[in-house]
Amino acid sequence: MGCIIQARMGSSRLPNKVLMKLNNENTLLYFVTNQLQNCKSIGKIVVATTTLTEDNDIVEFLKKLNIEYFRGSSANVLDRYYQCAKKFSFDIIIRITADNPLIDPTIVDLAIEKFNSDSFDYLTNTRKRSFPYGTEVEVFTFSALEKAWKNSTEPFELEHVTPYFYNNPEQFKIFDLINREDLSSFRWTIDGVNDLKLVKILISKIQKRPILMNHIVKILKDEPELIKINKNNVTTEDNH
């Protein structure tokens, strides 16, 4: 079992965001990897970036952190995931994107626990939205990934990795992870400048590490004016 984080410098809406500082010391990509290192269930974390020259900076950054990386296709992210999982012999893959520096490790552990409780092929908390934007996690088997890799033909499927699963539900045993409380109106993914502004504020206000969903929700409920900072942003999976 391993976690693959997709990351690249060429974000269309906020270029180079993965190496932007979120506080005086640490970058967005640092926060993603550091949060995930608090997971109890993940064996290995790998960042899957591209072979483009512009992503050399990501590789150099990861080397300093002693985090493993894989370089693959920039456009065909599904192939990048497949080749990465194959190289590291992952039988189960946890998919995370580098848009989400405050990914909650307890949610990831919950997803893995549920995935392992039955013979699921694919688990997601994104299809039936109840978790905040910024806490997305998907778990799937290598065999399911391989089937998607062999059969996906549409550009959208190649770009977004997992559409083949939920567009062909008769081929897979799928589980939708639902939160007890609907928190889907909250948002702390980083897609644009206003998202970046909000996340920096949240990090400055929360001293506990790792930062958990409940910590953030409490602040946003106590200080609802913060929600207005990025309320007009629309989430796109931009960090391929």
PDB file of C-alpha atoms in Angstrom, residues 20-197:
ATOM      1  CA  MET A  20       4.797  28.589  -2.472  1.00  0.00           C
ATOM      2  CA  LYS A  21       5.342  29.262   1.226  1.00  0.00           C
ATOM      3  CA  LEU A  22       2.266  28.904   3.439  1.00  0.00           C
ATOM      4  CA  ASN A  23       4.079  30.289   6.465  1.00  0.00           C
ATOM      5  CA  ASN A  24       7.555  31.658   7.125  1.00  0.00           C
ATOM      6  CA  GLU A  25       9.157  28.253   6.745  1.00  0.00           C
ATOM      7  CA  ASN A  26       7.199  25.682   4.784  1.00  0.00           C
ATOM      8  CA  THR A  27       5.767  25.227   1.305  1.00  0.00           C
ATOM      9  CA  LEU A  28       2.433  23.849   0.177  1.00  0.00           C
ATOM     10  CA  LEU A  29       4.053  20.568  -0.869  1.00  0.00           C
ATOM     11  CA  TYR A  30       5.779  20.296   2.507  1.00  0.00           C
ATOM     12  CA  PHE A  31       2.430  20.594   4.284  1.00  0.00           C
ATOM     13  CA  VAL A  32       0.827  17.922   2.084  1.00  0.00           C
ATOM     14  CA  THR A  33       3.592  15.409   2.722  1.00  0.00           C
ATOM     15  CA  ASN A  34       3.957  16.298   6.401  1.00  0.00           C
ATOM     16  CA  GLN A  35       0.238  15.938   7.089  1.00  0.00           C
ATOM     17  CA  LEU A  36       0.236  12.531   5.375  1.00  0.00           C
ATOM     18  CA  GLN A  37       3.262  11.367   7.349  1.00  0.00           C
ATOM     19  CA  ASN A  38       0.945  11.418  10.366  1.00  0.00           C
ATOM     20  CA  CYS A  39      -1.225   8.686   8.835  1.00  0.00           C
ATOM     21  CA  LYS A  40      -1.032   5.385  10.685  1.00  0.00           C
ATOM     22  CA  SER A  41      -1.881   3.227   7.682  1.00  0.00           C
ATOM     23  CA  ILE A  42       0.301   4.494   4.825  1.00  0.00           C
ATOM     24  CA  GLY A  43       3.457   2.528   4.176  1.00  0.00           C
ATOM     25  CA  LYS A  44       5.143   4.776   1.631  1.00  0.00           C
ATOM     26  CA  ILE A  45       4.551   8.250   0.209  1.00  0.00           C
ATOM     27  CA  VAL A  46       5.580   9.048  -3.366  1.00  0.00           C
ATOM     28  CA  VAL A  47       5.131  12.311  -5.244  1.00  0.00           C
ATOM     29  CA  ALA A  48       4.285  11.767  -8.913  1.00  0.00           C
ATOM     30  CA  THR A  49       5.386  14.742 -10.976  1.00  0.00           C
ATOM     31  CA  THR A  50       6.147  15.193 -14.659  1.00  0.00           C
ATOM     32  CA  THR A  51       9.202  14.883 -16.874  1.00  0.00           C
ATOM     33  CA  LEU A  52       8.968  18.573 -17.789  1.00  0.00           C
ATOM     34  CA  THR A  53      11.993  20.721 -16.983  1.00  0.00           C
ATOM     35  CA  GLU A  54       9.812  23.097 -14.965  1.00  0.00           C
ATOM     36  CA  ASP A  55       9.219  20.302 -12.455  1.00  0.00           C
ATOM     37  CA  ASN A  56      12.917  19.824 -11.705  1.00  0.00           C
ATOM     38  CA  ASP A  57      12.442  22.184  -8.755  1.00  0.00           C
ATOM     39  CA  ILE A  58       9.879  19.795  -7.265  1.00  0.00           C
ATOM     40  CA  VAL A  59      12.350  16.928  -7.531  1.00  0.00           C
ATOM     41  CA  GLU A  60      15.127  18.932  -5.863  1.00  0.00           C
ATOM     42  CA  PHE A  61      12.755  19.925  -3.072  1.00  0.00           C
ATOM     43  CA  LEU A  62      11.712  16.308  -2.494  1.00  0.00           C
ATOM     44  CA  LYS A  63      15.326  15.155  -2.394  1.00  0.00           C
ATOM     45  CA  LYS A  64      15.952  17.565   0.489  1.00  0.00           C
ATOM     46  CA  LEU A  65      12.994  16.058   2.360  1.00  0.00           C
ATOM     47  CA  ASN A  66      14.058  12.484   1.534  1.00  0.00           C
ATOM     48  CA  ILE A  67      10.676  11.845  -0.074  1.00  0.00           C
ATOM     49  CA  GLU A  68      10.541   9.487  -3.017  1.00  0.00           C
ATOM     50  CA  TYR A  69       9.318  10.706  -6.366  1.00  0.00           C
ATOM     51  CA  PHE A  70       8.316   9.494  -9.797  1.00  0.00           C
ATOM     52  CA  ARG A  71       8.375  11.383 -13.082  1.00  0.00           C
ATOM     53  CA  GLY A  72       5.902  10.613 -15.838  1.00  0.00           C
ATOM     54  CA  SER A  73       3.531  12.053 -18.402  1.00  0.00           C
ATOM     55  CA  SER A  74       2.358  15.626 -17.905  1.00  0.00           C
ATOM     56  CA  ALA A  75      -0.931  15.211 -19.789  1.00  0.00           C
ATOM     57  CA  ASN A  76      -1.785  11.551 -19.171  1.00  0.00           C
ATOM     58  CA  VAL A  77      -1.997  11.571 -15.392  1.00  0.00           C
ATOM     59  CA  LEU A  78      -3.635   8.139 -15.384  1.00  0.00           C
ATOM     60  CA  ASP A  79      -0.526   6.699 -17.029  1.00  0.00           C
ATOM     61  CA  ARG A  80       1.661   8.561 -14.539  1.00  0.00           C
ATOM     62  CA  TYR A  81      -0.238   6.939 -11.666  1.00  0.00           C
ATOM     63  CA  TYR A  82      -0.148   3.508 -13.259  1.00  0.00           C
ATOM     64  CA  GLN A  83       3.573   3.598 -14.011  1.00  0.00           C
ATOM     65  CA  CYS A  84       4.341   4.980 -10.539  1.00  0.00           C
ATOM     66  CA  ALA A  85       2.263   2.329  -8.769  1.00  0.00           C
ATOM     67  CA  LYS A  86       3.860  -0.358 -10.919  1.00  0.00           C
ATOM     68  CA  LYS A  87       7.389   0.851 -10.178  1.00  0.00           C
ATOM     69  CA  PHE A  88       6.797   0.842  -6.416  1.00  0.00           C
ATOM     70  CA  SER A  89       4.744  -2.399  -6.465  1.00  0.00           C
ATOM     71  CA  PHE A  90       1.734  -0.835  -4.734  1.00  0.00           C
ATOM     72  CA  ASP A  91      -1.176  -3.273  -4.478  1.00  0.00           C
ATOM     73  CA  ILE A  92      -3.380  -0.526  -3.028  1.00  0.00           C
ATOM     74  CA  ILE A  93      -3.047   3.149  -3.939  1.00  0.00           C
ATOM     75  CA  ILE A  94      -4.146   6.198  -1.954  1.00  0.00           C
ATOM     76  CA  ARG A  95      -4.570   9.126  -4.316  1.00  0.00           C
ATOM     77  CA  ILE A  96      -3.987  12.661  -3.033  1.00  0.00           C
ATOM     78  CA  THR A  97      -3.502  15.881  -4.990  1.00  0.00           C
ATOM     79  CA  ALA A  98      -1.071  18.638  -4.071  1.00  0.00           C
ATOM     80  CA  ASP A  99      -3.929  21.161  -4.049  1.00  0.00           C
ATOM     81  CA  ASN A 100      -4.706  20.075  -0.494  1.00  0.00           C
ATOM     82  CA  PRO A 101      -1.993  21.087   1.997  1.00  0.00           C
ATOM     83  CA  LEU A 102      -4.316  20.533   4.970  1.00  0.00           C
ATOM     84  CA  ILE A 103      -5.354  17.006   4.063  1.00  0.00           C
ATOM     85  CA  ASP A 104      -6.508  15.405   7.318  1.00  0.00           C
ATOM     86  CA  PRO A 105      -4.531  12.217   8.114  1.00  0.00           C
ATOM     87  CA  THR A 106      -7.377  10.881  10.260  1.00  0.00           C
ATOM     88  CA  ILE A 107      -9.737  11.040   7.270  1.00  0.00           C
ATOM     89  CA  VAL A 108      -7.181   9.202   5.155  1.00  0.00           C
ATOM     90  CA  ASP A 109      -6.813   6.548   7.859  1.00  0.00           C
ATOM     91  CA  LEU A 110     -10.592   6.223   8.058  1.00  0.00           C
ATOM     92  CA  ALA A 111     -10.780   5.767   4.288  1.00  0.00           C
ATOM     93  CA  ILE A 112      -8.106   3.073   4.360  1.00  0.00           C
ATOM     94  CA  GLU A 113      -9.762   1.304   7.293  1.00  0.00           C
ATOM     95  CA  LYS A 114     -13.093   1.229   5.474  1.00  0.00           C
ATOM     96  CA  PHE A 115     -11.455   0.133   2.228  1.00  0.00           C
ATOM     97  CA  ASN A 116      -9.773  -2.771   4.000  1.00  0.00           C
ATOM     98  CA  SER A 117     -13.001  -3.830   5.729  1.00  0.00           C
ATOM     99  CA  ASP A 118     -14.391  -5.315   2.528  1.00  0.00           C
ATOM    100  CA  SER A 119     -13.202  -6.267  -0.938  1.00  0.00           C
ATOM    101  CA  PHE A 120     -13.704  -2.812  -2.445  1.00  0.00           C
ATOM    102  CA  ASP A 121     -12.061  -1.814  -5.708  1.00  0.00           C
ATOM    103  CA  TYR A 122     -12.503   1.912  -5.242  1.00  0.00           C
ATOM    104  CA  LEU A 123     -13.353   4.212  -2.334  1.00  0.00           C
ATOM    105  CA  THR A 124     -13.865   7.951  -2.529  1.00  0.00           C
ATOM    106  CA  ASN A 125     -15.162  10.837  -0.436  1.00  0.00           C
ATOM    107  CA  THR A 126     -15.604  13.054  -3.510  1.00  0.00           C
ATOM    108  CA  ARG A 127     -18.473  11.492  -5.467  1.00  0.00           C
ATOM    109  CA  LYS A 128     -21.192  12.096  -2.870  1.00  0.00           C
ATOM    110  CA  ARG A 129     -19.834  15.267  -1.349  1.00  0.00           C
ATOM    111  CA  SER A 130     -20.044  15.635   2.445  1.00  0.00           C
ATOM    112  CA  PHE A 131     -16.430  16.418   3.371  1.00  0.00           C
ATOM    113  CA  PRO A 132     -14.905  19.888   2.884  1.00  0.00           C
ATOM    114  CA  TYR A 133     -13.051  20.755  -0.300  1.00  0.00           C
ATOM    115  CA  GLY A 134      -9.427  20.177   0.618  1.00  0.00           C
ATOM    116  CA  THR A 135      -9.913  16.778   2.288  1.00  0.00           C
ATOM    117  CA  GLU A 136     -10.292  14.642  -0.843  1.00  0.00           C
ATOM    118  CA  VAL A 137      -9.032  11.073  -0.710  1.00  0.00           C
ATOM    119  CA  GLU A 138      -9.421   8.138  -3.071  1.00  0.00           C
ATOM    120  CA  VAL A 139      -8.309   4.549  -2.483  1.00  0.00           C
ATOM    121  CA  PHE A 140      -8.189   1.843  -5.141  1.00  0.00           C
ATOM    122  CA  THR A 141      -6.533  -1.445  -5.982  1.00  0.00           C
ATOM    123  CA  PHE A 142      -3.757  -1.778  -8.506  1.00  0.00           C
ATOM    124  CA  SER A 143      -5.882  -4.203 -10.514  1.00  0.00           C
ATOM    125  CA  ALA A 144      -8.650  -1.585 -10.747  1.00  0.00           C
ATOM    126  CA  LEU A 145      -6.100   1.040 -11.764  1.00  0.00           C
ATOM    127  CA  GLU A 146      -4.728  -1.293 -14.415  1.00  0.00           C
ATOM    128  CA  LYS A 147      -8.214  -1.883 -15.813  1.00  0.00           C
ATOM    129  CA  ALA A 148      -8.788   1.870 -16.009  1.00  0.00           C
ATOM    130  CA  TRP A 149      -5.372   2.344 -17.610  1.00  0.00           C
ATOM    131  CA  LYS A 150      -6.093  -0.268 -20.276  1.00  0.00           C
ATOM    132  CA  ASN A 151      -9.613   0.922 -21.093  1.00  0.00           C
ATOM    133  CA  SER A 152      -9.675   4.687 -20.634  1.00  0.00           C
ATOM    134  CA  THR A 153      -9.691   6.588 -23.913  1.00  0.00           C
ATOM    135  CA  GLU A 154     -11.328   9.944 -23.225  1.00  0.00           C
ATOM    136  CA  PRO A 155      -9.010  12.895 -22.445  1.00  0.00           C
ATOM    137  CA  PHE A 156     -10.999  13.589 -19.266  1.00  0.00           C
ATOM    138  CA  GLU A 157     -10.356  10.026 -18.051  1.00  0.00           C
ATOM    139  CA  LEU A 158      -6.632  10.282 -18.743  1.00  0.00           C
ATOM    140  CA  GLU A 159      -6.360  13.673 -17.071  1.00  0.00           C
ATOM    141  CA  HIS A 160      -8.367  12.962 -13.914  1.00  0.00           C
ATOM    142  CA  VAL A 161      -7.277   9.340 -13.224  1.00  0.00           C
ATOM    143  CA  THR A 162     -10.420   7.888 -11.631  1.00  0.00           C
ATOM    144  CA  PRO A 163     -13.456   8.758 -13.842  1.00  0.00           C
ATOM    145  CA  TYR A 164     -13.360   5.291 -15.415  1.00  0.00           C
ATOM    146  CA  PHE A 165     -14.245   3.804 -12.023  1.00  0.00           C
ATOM    147  CA  TYR A 166     -17.394   5.802 -11.377  1.00  0.00           C
ATOM    148  CA  ASN A 167     -18.422   5.913 -15.043  1.00  0.00           C
ATOM    149  CA  ASN A 168     -18.383   2.107 -15.133  1.00  0.00           C
ATOM    150  CA  PRO A 169     -19.800   1.163 -11.710  1.00  0.00           C
ATOM    151  CA  GLU A 170     -20.866  -2.278 -12.903  1.00  0.00           C
ATOM    152  CA  GLN A 171     -17.186  -3.224 -13.248  1.00  0.00           C
ATOM    153  CA  PHE A 172     -16.094  -2.210  -9.746  1.00  0.00           C
ATOM    154  CA  LYS A 173     -17.132  -2.554  -6.132  1.00  0.00           C
ATOM    155  CA  ILE A 174     -17.330   1.097  -5.074  1.00  0.00           C
ATOM    156  CA  PHE A 175     -17.791   2.681  -1.650  1.00  0.00           C
ATOM    157  CA  ASP A 176     -18.661   6.327  -1.013  1.00  0.00           C
ATOM    158  CA  LEU A 177     -17.239   7.599   2.272  1.00  0.00           C
ATOM    159  CA  ILE A 178     -19.790   9.936   3.866  1.00  0.00           C
ATOM    160  CA  ASN A 179     -19.117  12.276   6.784  1.00  0.00           C
ATOM    161  CA  ARG A 180     -21.533  12.265   9.728  1.00  0.00           C
ATOM    162  CA  GLU A 181     -22.124  15.991   9.246  1.00  0.00           C
ATOM    163  CA  ASP A 182     -22.428  17.623   5.838  1.00  0.00           C
ATOM    164  CA  LEU A 183     -19.425  19.955   5.697  1.00  0.00           C
ATOM    165  CA  SER A 184     -19.314  20.254   1.923  1.00  0.00           C
ATOM    166  CA  SER A 185     -19.869  24.023   2.047  1.00  0.00           C
ATOM    167  CA  PHE A 186     -16.418  24.499   3.604  1.00  0.00           C
ATOM    168  CA  ARG A 187     -13.397  24.926   1.374  1.00  0.00           C
ATOM    169  CA  TRP A 188      -9.653  24.957   2.034  1.00  0.00           C
ATOM    170  CA  THR A 189      -8.226  23.478  -1.121  1.00  0.00           C
ATOM    171  CA  ILE A 190      -5.844  25.812  -2.980  1.00  0.00           C
ATOM    172  CA  ASP A 191      -6.972  26.632  -6.486  1.00  0.00           C
ATOM    173  CA  GLY A 192      -6.564  30.401  -6.626  1.00  0.00           C
ATOM    174  CA  VAL A 193      -5.107  33.420  -4.832  1.00  0.00           C
ATOM    175  CA  ASN A 194      -8.015  33.759  -2.391  1.00  0.00           C
ATOM    176  CA  ASP A 195      -7.719  30.102  -1.408  1.00  0.00           C
ATOM    177  CA  LEU A 196      -4.031  30.658  -0.716  1.00  0.00           C
ATOM    178  CA  LYS A 197      -4.858  33.662   1.458  1.00  0.00           C
TER     179      LYS A 197
END
